[in-house]
mmCIF file of C-alpha atoms in Angstrom:
data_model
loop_
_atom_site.group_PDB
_atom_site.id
_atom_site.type_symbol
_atom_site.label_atom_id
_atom_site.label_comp_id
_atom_site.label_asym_id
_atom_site.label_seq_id
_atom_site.Cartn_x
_atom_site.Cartn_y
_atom_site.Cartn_z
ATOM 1 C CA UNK A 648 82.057 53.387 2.887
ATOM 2 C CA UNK A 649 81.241 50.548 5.180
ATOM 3 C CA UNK A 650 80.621 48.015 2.549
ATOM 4 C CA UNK A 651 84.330 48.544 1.347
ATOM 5 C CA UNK A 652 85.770 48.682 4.641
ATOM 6 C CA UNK A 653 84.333 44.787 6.051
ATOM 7 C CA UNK A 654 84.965 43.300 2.441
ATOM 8 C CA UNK A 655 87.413 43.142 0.057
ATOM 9 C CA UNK A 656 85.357 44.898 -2.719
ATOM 10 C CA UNK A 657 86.283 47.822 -5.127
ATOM 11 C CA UNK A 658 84.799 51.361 -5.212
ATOM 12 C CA UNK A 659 83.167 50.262 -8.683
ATOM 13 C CA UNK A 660 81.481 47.204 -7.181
ATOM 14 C CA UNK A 661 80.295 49.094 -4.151
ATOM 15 C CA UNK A 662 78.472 51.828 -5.911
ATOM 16 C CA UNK A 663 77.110 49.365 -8.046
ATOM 17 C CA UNK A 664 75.905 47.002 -5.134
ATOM 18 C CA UNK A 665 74.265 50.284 -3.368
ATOM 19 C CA UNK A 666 72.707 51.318 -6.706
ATOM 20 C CA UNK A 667 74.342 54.704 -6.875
ATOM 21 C CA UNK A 668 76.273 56.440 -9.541
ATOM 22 C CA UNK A 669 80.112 57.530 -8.613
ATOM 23 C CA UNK A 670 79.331 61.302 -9.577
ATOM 24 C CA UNK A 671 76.361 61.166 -7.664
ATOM 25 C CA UNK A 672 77.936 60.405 -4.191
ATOM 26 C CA UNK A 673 81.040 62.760 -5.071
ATOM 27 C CA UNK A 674 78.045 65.451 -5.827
ATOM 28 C CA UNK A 675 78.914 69.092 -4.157
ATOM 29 C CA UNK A 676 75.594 71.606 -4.687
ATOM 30 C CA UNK A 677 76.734 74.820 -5.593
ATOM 31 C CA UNK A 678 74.130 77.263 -3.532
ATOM 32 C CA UNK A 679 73.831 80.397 -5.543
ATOM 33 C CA UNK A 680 74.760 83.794 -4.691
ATOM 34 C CA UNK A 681 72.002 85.854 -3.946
ATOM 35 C CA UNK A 682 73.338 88.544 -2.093
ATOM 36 C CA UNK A 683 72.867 90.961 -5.341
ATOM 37 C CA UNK A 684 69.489 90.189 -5.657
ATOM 38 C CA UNK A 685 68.423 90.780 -1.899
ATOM 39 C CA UNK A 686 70.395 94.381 -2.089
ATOM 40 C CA UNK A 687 68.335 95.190 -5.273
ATOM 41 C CA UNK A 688 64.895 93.792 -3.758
ATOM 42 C CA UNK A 689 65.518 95.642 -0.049
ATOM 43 C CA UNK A 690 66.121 98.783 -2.097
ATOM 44 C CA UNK A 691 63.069 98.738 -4.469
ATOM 45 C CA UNK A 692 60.811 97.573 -1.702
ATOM 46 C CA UNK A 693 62.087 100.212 0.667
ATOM 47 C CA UNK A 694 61.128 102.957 -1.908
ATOM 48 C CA UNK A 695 57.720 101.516 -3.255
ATOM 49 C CA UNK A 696 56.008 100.061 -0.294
ATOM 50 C CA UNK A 697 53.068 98.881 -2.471
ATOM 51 C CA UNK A 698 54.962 96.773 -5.384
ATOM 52 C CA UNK A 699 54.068 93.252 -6.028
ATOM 53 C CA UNK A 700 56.959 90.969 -7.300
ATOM 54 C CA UNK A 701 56.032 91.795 -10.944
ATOM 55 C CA UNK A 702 56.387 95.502 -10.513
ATOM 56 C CA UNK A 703 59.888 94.526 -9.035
ATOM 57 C CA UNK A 704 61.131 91.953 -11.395
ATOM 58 C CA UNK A 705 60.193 94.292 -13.691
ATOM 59 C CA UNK A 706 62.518 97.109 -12.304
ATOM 60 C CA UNK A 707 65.260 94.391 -11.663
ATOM 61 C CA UNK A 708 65.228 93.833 -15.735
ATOM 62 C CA UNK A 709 65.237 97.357 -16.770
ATOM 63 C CA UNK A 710 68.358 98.343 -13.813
ATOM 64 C CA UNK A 711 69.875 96.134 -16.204
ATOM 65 C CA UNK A 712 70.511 92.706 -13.906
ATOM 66 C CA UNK A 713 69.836 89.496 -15.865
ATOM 67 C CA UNK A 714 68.113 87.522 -13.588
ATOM 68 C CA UNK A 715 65.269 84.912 -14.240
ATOM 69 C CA UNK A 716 61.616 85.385 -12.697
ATOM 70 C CA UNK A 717 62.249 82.212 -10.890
ATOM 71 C CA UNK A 718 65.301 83.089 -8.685
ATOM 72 C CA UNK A 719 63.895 86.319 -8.167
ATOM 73 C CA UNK A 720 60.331 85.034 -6.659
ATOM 74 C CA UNK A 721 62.517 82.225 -4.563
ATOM 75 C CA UNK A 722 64.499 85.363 -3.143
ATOM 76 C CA UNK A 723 61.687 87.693 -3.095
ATOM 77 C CA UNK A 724 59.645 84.899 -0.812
ATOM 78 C CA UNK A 725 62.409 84.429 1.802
ATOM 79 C CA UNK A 726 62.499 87.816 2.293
ATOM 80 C CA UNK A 727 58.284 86.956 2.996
ATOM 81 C CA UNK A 728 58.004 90.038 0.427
ATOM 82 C CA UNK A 729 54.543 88.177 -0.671
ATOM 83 C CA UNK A 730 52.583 88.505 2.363
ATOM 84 C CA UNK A 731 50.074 91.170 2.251
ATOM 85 C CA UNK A 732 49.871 93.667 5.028
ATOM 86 C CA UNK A 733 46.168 93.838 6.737
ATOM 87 C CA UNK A 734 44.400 96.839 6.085
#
């Protein structure tokens, strides 16, 4: 920190000079795994060429993976599954 480093001030006075918690600049995202769910989407879509996303969350659910409808869509999207083909 550069504040630290040119004065003599603690870590605890620093964050609170900066306005910033101390968890918040130790903060590591965890990225989830979605390797799982791309398998399971490539191999549904492969098979039924004309399923929307409900049709395959719906599939996901009963193959038995808990998954929410949210991290599904967010996967099924960056695979651009949700563009429609022109006739």
């Amino acid at each position: 920190m550069q504040l630290q480093e040119s004065h003599s001030v603690t870590f605890a006075m620093s964050y609170a000079i900066v306005g910033l918690s101390r968890c918040a600049y130790y903060y590591q995202p965890k990225l989830p795994d979605d390797s799982v769910i791309i398998s399971v989407l490539n191999a549904i879509t492969d098979r039924h060429l004309r399923w929307g996303f409900p049709n395959c969350f719906n599939r996901i659910r009963k193959l038995g993976y808990q998954c929410i409808h949210k991290c599904v869509y967010r996967v099924y999207c960056e695979l651009k599954l949700n563009i429609t083909a022109k006739p």
